[in-house]
Coordinates of C-alpha atoms in Angstrom, one line a residue:
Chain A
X19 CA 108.9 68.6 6.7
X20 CA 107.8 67.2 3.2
X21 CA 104.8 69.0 2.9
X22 CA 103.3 68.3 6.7
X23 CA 105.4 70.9 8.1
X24 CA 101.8 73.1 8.9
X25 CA 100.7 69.7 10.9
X26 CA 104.2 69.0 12.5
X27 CA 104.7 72.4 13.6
X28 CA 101.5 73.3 14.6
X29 CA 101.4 69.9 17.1
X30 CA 104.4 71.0 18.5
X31 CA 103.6 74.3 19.0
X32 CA 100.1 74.2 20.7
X33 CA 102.1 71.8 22.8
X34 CA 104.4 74.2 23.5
X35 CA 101.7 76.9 24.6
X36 CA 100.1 74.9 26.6
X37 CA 102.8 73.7 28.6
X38 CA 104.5 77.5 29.2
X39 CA 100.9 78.9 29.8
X40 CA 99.8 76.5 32.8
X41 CA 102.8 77.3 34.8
X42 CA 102.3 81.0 34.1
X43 CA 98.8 80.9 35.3
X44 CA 100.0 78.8 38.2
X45 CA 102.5 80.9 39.3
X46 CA 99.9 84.0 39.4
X47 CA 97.9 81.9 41.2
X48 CA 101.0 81.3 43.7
X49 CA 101.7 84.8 44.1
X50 CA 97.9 85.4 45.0
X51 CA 97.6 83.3 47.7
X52 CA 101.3 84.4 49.1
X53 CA 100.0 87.4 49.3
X54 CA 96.8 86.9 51.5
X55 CA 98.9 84.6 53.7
X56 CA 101.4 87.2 54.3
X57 CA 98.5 89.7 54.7
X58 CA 96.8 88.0 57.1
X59 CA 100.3 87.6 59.0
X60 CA 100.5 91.3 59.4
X61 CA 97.5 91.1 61.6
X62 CA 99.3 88.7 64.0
Chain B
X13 CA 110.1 53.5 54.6
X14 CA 108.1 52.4 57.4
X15 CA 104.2 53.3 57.7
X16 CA 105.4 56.3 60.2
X17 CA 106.5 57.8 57.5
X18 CA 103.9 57.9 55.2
X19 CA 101.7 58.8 57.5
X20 CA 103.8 62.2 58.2
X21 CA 103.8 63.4 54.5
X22 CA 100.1 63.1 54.7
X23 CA 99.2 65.3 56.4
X24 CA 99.6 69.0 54.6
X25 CA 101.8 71.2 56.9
X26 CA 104.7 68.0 56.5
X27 CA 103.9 67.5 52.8
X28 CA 103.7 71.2 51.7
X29 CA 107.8 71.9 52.5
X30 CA 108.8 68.0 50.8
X31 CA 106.7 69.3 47.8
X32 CA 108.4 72.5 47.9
X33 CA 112.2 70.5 47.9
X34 CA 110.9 68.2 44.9
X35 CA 109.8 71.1 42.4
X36 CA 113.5 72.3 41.2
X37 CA 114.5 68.6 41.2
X38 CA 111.6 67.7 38.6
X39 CA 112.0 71.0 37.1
X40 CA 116.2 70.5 35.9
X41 CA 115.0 67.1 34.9
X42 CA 112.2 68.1 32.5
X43 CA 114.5 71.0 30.8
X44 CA 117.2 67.9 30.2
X45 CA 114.4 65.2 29.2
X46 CA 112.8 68.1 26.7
X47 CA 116.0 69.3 25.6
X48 CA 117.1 65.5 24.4
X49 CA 114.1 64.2 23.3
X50 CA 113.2 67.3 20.8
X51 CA 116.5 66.5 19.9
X52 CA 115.8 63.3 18.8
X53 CA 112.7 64.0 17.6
X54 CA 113.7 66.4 15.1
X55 CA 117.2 65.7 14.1
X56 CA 118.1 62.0 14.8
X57 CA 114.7 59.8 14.2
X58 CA 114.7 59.1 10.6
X59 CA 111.9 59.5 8.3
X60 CA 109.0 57.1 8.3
X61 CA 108.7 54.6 4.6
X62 CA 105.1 55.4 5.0
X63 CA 104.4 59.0 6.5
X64 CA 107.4 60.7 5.6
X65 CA 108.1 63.5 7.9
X66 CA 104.3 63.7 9.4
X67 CA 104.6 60.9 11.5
X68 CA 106.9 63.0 14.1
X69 CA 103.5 64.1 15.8
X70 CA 103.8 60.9 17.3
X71 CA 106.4 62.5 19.3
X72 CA 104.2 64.7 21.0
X73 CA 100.7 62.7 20.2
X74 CA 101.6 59.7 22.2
X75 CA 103.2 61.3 25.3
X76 CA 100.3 63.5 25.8
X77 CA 97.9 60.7 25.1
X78 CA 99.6 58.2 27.9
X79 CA 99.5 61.0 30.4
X80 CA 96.1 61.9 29.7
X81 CA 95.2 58.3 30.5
X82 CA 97.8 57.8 33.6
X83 CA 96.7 61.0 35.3
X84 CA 92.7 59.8 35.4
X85 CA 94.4 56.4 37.2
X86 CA 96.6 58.9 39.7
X87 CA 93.2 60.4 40.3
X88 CA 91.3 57.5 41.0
X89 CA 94.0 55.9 43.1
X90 CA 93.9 59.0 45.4
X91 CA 90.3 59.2 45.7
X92 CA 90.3 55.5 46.8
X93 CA 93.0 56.3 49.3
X94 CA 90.9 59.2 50.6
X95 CA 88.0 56.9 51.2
X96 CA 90.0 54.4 53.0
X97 CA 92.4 56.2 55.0
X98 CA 90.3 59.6 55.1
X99 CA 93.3 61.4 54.7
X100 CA 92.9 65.8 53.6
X101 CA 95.9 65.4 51.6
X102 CA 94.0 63.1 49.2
X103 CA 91.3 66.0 47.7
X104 CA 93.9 68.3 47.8
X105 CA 96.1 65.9 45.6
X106 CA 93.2 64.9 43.2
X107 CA 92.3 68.7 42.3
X108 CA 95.5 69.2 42.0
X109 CA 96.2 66.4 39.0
X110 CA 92.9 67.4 37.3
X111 CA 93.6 70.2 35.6
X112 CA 96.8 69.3 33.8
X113 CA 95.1 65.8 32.9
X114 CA 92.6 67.8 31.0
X115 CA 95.1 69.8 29.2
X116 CA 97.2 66.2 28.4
X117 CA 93.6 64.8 26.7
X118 CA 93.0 68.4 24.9
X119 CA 96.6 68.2 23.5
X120 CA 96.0 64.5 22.3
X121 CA 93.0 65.2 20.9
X122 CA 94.3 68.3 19.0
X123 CA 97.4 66.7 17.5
X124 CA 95.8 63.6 17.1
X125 CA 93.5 65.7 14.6
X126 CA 96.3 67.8 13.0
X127 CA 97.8 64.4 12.4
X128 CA 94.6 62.5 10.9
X129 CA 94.0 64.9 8.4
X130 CA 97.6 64.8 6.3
X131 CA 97.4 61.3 7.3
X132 CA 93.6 59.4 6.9
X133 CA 92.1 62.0 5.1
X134 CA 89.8 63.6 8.3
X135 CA 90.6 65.6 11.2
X136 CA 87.6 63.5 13.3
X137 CA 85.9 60.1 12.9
X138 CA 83.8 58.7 15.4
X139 CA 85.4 55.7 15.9
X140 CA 85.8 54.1 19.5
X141 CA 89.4 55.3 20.3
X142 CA 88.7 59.0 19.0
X143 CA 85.2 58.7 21.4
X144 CA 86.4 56.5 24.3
X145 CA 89.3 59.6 24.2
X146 CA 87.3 62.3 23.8
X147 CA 85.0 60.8 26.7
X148 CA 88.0 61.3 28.7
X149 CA 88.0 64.6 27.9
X150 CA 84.9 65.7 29.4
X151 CA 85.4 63.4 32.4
X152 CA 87.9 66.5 33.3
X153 CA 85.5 68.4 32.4
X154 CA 83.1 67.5 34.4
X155 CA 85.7 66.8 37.4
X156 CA 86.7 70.5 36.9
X157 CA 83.0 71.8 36.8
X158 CA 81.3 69.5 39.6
X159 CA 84.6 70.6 41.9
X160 CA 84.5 74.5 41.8
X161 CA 80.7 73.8 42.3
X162 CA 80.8 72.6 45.9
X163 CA 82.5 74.8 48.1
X164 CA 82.4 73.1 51.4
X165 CA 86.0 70.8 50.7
X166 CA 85.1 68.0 52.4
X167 CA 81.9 67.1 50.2
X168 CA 84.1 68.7 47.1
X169 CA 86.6 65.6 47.8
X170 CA 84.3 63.1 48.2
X171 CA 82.6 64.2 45.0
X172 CA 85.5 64.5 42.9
X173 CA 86.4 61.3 44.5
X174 CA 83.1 59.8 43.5
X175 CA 83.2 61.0 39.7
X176 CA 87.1 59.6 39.8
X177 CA 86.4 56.4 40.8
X178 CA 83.4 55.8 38.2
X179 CA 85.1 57.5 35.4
X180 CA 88.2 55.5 35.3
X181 CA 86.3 52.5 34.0
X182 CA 86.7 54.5 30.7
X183 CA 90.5 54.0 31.0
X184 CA 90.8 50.1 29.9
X185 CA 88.0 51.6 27.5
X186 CA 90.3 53.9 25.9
X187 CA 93.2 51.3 25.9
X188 CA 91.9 48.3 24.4
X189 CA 89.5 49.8 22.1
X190 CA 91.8 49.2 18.9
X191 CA 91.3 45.9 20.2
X192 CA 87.7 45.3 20.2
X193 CA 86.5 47.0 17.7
X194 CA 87.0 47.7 14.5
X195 CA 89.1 51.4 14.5
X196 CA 90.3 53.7 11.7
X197 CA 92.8 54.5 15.2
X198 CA 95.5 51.9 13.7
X199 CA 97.2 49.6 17.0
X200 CA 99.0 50.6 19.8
X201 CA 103.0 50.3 18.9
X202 CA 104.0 49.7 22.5
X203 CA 102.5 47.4 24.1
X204 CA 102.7 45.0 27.2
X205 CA 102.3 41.8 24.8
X206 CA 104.8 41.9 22.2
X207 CA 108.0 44.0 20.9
X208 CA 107.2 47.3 19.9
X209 CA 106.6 47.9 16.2
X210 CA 108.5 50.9 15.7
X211 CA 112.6 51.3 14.6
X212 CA 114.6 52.2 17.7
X213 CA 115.8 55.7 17.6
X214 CA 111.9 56.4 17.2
X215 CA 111.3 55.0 20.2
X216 CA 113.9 56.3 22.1
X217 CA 112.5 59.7 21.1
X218 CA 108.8 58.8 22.1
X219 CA 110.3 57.7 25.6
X220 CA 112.3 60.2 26.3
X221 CA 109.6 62.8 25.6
X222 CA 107.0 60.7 27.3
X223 CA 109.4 61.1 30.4
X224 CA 109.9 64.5 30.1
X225 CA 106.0 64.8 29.8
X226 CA 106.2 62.7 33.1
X227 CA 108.6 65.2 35.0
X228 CA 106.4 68.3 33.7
X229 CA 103.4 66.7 35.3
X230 CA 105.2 65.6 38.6
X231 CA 106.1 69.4 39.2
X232 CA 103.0 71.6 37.8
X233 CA 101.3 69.0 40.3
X234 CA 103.4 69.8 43.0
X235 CA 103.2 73.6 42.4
X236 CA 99.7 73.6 42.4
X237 CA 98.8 70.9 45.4
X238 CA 101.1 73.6 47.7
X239 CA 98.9 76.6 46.2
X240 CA 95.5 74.4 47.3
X241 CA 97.3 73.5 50.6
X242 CA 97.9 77.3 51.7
X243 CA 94.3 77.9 50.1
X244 CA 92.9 75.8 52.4
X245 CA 94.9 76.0 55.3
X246 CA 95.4 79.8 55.6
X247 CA 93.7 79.8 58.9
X248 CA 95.9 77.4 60.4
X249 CA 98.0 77.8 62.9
X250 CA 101.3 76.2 60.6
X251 CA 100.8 78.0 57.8
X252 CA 100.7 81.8 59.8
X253 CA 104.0 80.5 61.6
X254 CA 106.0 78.6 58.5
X255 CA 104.8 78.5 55.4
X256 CA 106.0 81.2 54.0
X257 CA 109.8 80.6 55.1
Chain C
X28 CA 66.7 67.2 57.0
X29 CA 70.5 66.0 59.0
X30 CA 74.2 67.1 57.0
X31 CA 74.3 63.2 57.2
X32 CA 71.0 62.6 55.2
X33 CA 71.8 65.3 53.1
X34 CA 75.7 64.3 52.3
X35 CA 73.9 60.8 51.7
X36 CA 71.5 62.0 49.6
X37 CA 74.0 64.0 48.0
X38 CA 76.4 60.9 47.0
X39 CA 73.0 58.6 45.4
X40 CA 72.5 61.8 43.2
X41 CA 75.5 62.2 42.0
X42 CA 76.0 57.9 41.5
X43 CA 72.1 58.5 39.5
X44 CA 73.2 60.6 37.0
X45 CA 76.6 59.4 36.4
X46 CA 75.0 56.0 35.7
X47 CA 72.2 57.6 33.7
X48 CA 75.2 59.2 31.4
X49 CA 77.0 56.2 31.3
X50 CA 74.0 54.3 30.1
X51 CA 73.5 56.7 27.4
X52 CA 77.3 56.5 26.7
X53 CA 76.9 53.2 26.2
X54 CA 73.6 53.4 24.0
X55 CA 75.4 55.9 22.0
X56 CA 78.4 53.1 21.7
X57 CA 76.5 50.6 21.0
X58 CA 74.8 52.0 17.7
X59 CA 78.5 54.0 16.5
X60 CA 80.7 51.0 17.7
X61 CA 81.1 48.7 14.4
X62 CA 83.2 51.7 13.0
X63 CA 83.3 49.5 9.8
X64 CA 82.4 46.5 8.2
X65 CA 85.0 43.8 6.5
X66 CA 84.4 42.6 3.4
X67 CA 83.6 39.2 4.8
X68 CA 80.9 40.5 7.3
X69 CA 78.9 42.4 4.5
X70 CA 79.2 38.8 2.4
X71 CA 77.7 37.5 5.6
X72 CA 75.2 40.5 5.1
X73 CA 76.2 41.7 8.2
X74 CA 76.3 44.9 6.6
X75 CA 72.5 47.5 6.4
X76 CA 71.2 47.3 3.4
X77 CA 69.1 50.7 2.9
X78 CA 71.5 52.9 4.8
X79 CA 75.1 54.5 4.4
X80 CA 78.0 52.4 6.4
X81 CA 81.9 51.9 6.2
X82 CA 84.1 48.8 4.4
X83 CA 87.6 48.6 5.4
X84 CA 90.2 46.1 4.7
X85 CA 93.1 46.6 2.4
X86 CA 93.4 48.1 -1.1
X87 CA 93.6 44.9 -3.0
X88 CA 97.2 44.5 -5.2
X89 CA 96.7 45.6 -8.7
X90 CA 93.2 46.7 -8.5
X91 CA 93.2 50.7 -8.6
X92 CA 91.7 51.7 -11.9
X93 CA 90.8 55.6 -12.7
X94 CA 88.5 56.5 -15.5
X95 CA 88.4 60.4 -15.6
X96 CA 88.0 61.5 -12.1
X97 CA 86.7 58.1 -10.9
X98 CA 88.8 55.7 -9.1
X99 CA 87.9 51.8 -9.1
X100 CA 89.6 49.7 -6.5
X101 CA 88.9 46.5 -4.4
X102 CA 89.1 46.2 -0.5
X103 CA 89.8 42.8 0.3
X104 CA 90.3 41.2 4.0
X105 CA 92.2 38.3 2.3
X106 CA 89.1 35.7 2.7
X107 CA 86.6 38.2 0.3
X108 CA 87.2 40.7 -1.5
X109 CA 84.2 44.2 -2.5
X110 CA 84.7 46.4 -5.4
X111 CA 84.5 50.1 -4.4
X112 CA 84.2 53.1 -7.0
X113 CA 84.9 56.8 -6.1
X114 CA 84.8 60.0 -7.3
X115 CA 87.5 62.3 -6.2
X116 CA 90.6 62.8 -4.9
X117 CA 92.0 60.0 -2.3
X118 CA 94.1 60.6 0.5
X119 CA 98.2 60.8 0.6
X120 CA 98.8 57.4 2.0
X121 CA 96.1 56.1 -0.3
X122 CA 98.1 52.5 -1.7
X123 CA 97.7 49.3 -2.7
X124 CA 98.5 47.2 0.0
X125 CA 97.1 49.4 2.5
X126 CA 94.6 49.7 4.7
X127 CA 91.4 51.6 3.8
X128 CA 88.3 52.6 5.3
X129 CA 85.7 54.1 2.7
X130 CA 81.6 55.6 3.5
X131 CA 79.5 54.8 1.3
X132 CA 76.2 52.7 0.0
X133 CA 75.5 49.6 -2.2
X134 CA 75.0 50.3 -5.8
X135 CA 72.5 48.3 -7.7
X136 CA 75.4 46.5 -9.7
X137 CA 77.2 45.3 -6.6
X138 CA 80.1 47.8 -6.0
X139 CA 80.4 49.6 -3.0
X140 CA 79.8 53.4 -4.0
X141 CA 81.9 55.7 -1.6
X142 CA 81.3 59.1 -0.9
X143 CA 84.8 59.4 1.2
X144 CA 87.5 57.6 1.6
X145 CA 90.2 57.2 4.4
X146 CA 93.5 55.7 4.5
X147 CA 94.3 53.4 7.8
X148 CA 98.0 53.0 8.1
X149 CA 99.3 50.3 10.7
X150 CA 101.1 51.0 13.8
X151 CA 104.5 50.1 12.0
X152 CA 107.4 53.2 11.7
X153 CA 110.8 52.8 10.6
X154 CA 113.0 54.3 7.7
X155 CA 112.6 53.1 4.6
X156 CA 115.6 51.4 4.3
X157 CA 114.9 48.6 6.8
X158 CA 111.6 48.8 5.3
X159 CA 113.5 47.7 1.7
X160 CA 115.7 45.3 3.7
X161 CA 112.5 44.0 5.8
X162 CA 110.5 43.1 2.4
X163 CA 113.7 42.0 0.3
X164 CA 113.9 39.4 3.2
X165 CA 110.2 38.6 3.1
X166 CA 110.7 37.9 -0.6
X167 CA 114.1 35.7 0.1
X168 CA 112.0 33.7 2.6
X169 CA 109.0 33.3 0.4
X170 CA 111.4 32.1 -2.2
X171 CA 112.9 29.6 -0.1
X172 CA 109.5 28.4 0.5
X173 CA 108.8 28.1 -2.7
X174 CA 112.0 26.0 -4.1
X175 CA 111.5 23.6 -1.0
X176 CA 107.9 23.0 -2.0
X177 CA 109.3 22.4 -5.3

């Protein structure tokens, strides 16, 4: 990378984290609310 | 389509299974558009006669920057359809952009400063793109904060609404700032008035990632407008009966 | 007091301080916006005269000297030019011909002293083969100028 590699890489790779993180958190966030909907048709 | 149409994906209940359909669709086409454009960005763009090999944060930089920006005016456009049509879906839509749009300006601003500082000599200047950007920023921010304040949704929505439809006066702001004043941000390389400045396999690589950014967006947005949807809808009637089918 | 009253009095809040922020957004604009001055605006004396500020323009051709660890250069905007002198190291894509933006004050002899410099590139990228091919053809049309003014 001619000497940038430190900037190039680390662009990419907060990039990276970001974009595998949110859907991570999303899905746990997906699960939880599956869950109290499926809960609550228990009682029905 | 005919307005009948329309109308039916408004509402939640018919939306929330289209959404559901969509996701895998944008999903297939992100993992191709990513696979490709890192491709390009790494192995085919040449090397730039100025920055050498640093100038490949563009790659990342500008897709993340444009969706940053394009997201606020998704947000605004919803709210304004909220307050005309006074449709649920609207909020529910809104919240849902927010925040990925905050995590699009936090990127830009992060490899915006891991490229100024090989590049001008600084991570940060406050010049009237970095500001006008960073601005942006806590726009999100504040969307985010004022949002989770309010619980009631309806006054939540026309809050966020209200904040979305100010705030995106900052947007031409942001975009023609290199213009008006004087910036150590250099010019925008694509642009609506002339050719861009930039050699072509370069390009290709910044539009192919900026569409892969795109189809990212379109289904974490779709994800997370169905998890607000069953959030708010759990005591209906559709959502005990079908929603989890 | 009525939901209605209150929901109004709600929205007028919220529209208060937002434009209260934006005012000061714009105050804190206003005094931060000329990120730098040209050389042409400071021989206007556009430029403060007791305080620190910014000239950019480009690194005149032929005009970087060092002495020891000082570096002499002088940023033209191709209608006036400003001598700059600075101690220390300057950025990668520090060149004549480029763009510059340095901070500094006005010394007593007339030379911009900086205290940092920046290096503004342009939006241009390419490889630097059509970037050889792009100036060789500059120079082939310049020459061509020339021999027909000739």
């Amino acid at each position: 990378m001619g000497g940038y590699g430190l900037y190039v890489w680390g662009s990419f790779g907060i990039c990276a984290v970001a974009m595998i993180i949110e859907p991570i958190v999303l899905n746990a966030r997906n699960q939880k609310i599956r869950r109290q909907v499926k809960r609550q048709g228990g009682q029905w | 389509m005919s307005m009948v149409n329309w109308f039916k994906y408004a509402s939640p209940a018919s939306f929330y299974p289209l959404a559901g359909k969509l996701i895998p669709f944008f999903s297939a086409i992100t993992a191709i558009l990513l696979a490709v454009g890192l491709w390009i960005s790494f192995f085919m763009a040449p090397t730039d006669f100025q920055q050498g090999e640093g100038y490949r944060i563009i790659f990342v930089h500008v897709p993340a920057s444009w969706m940053s920006m394009f997201i606020y005016c998704v947000m605004a456009f919803w709210s304004a359809l909220g307050f005309i049509l006074n449709t649920r879906l609207s909020g529910m839509m809104t919240q849902a952009l927010a925040p990925t749009g905050a995590m699009f300006a936090f990127l830009s601003l992060v490899t915006g400063s891991l490229w100024g500082k090989p590049m001008w000599g600084t991570w940060w200047v406050w010049d009237a793109r970095l500001t006008s950007q960073l601005i942006l920023f806590f726009l999100y921010l504040g969307f985010l904060a004022l949002t989770s304040a309010i619980d009631d949704p309806r006054r939540r929505d026309k809050a966020g609404a209200i904040l979305s439809l100010v705030g995106v006066v900052n947007i031409p702001i942001i975009y023609f700032s290199v213009i008006w004043w004087n910036t150590l941000h250099q010019g925008a390389t694509v642009s609506m008035t002339k050719a861009p400045t930039m050699a072509h396999t370069m390009l290709m690589g910044m539009l192919i990632m900026a569409l892969a950014f795109w189809g990212y967006t379109i289904a974490i947005v779709l994800k997370r407008v169905r998890c607000i949807i069953l959030e708010r809808e759990i005591a209906s009637e559709w959502v005990k009966k079908n929603a989890l089918e | 007091m009525k939901p209605r009253q209150k929901r109004i009095l709600f929205i007028v809040g919220g529209m208060l301080v937002l434009a209260v922020a934006a005012t000061f957004v714009v105050k804190a604009f206003r005094s931060n916006l000329v990120f730098f001055y040209t050389p042409t605006q400071i021989a206007d004396g556009q430029a403060p005269h007791d305080k620190a500020f910014r000239i950019g323009g480009l690194v005149k051709q032929g005009s970087l000297k060092h002495e020891g660890v000082i570096s002499y250069f002088v940023v033209t905007d191709t209608r006036k030019d400003f001598p700059v002198s600075y101690t220390g190291i300057l950025p990668d894509l520090f060149k004549e011909g480029r763009g510059v933006v340095a901070e500094g004050k006005l010394g007593n002899n007339g030379v911009f002293v900086a205290s940092e410099v920046l290096a503004k590139h342009d939006s241009n990228y390419m490889p630097p083969e059509a970037k050889a091919a792009l100036d060789q053809a500059k120079q082939v049309e310049e020459t061509t100028k020339t021999l027909k003014m000739n």
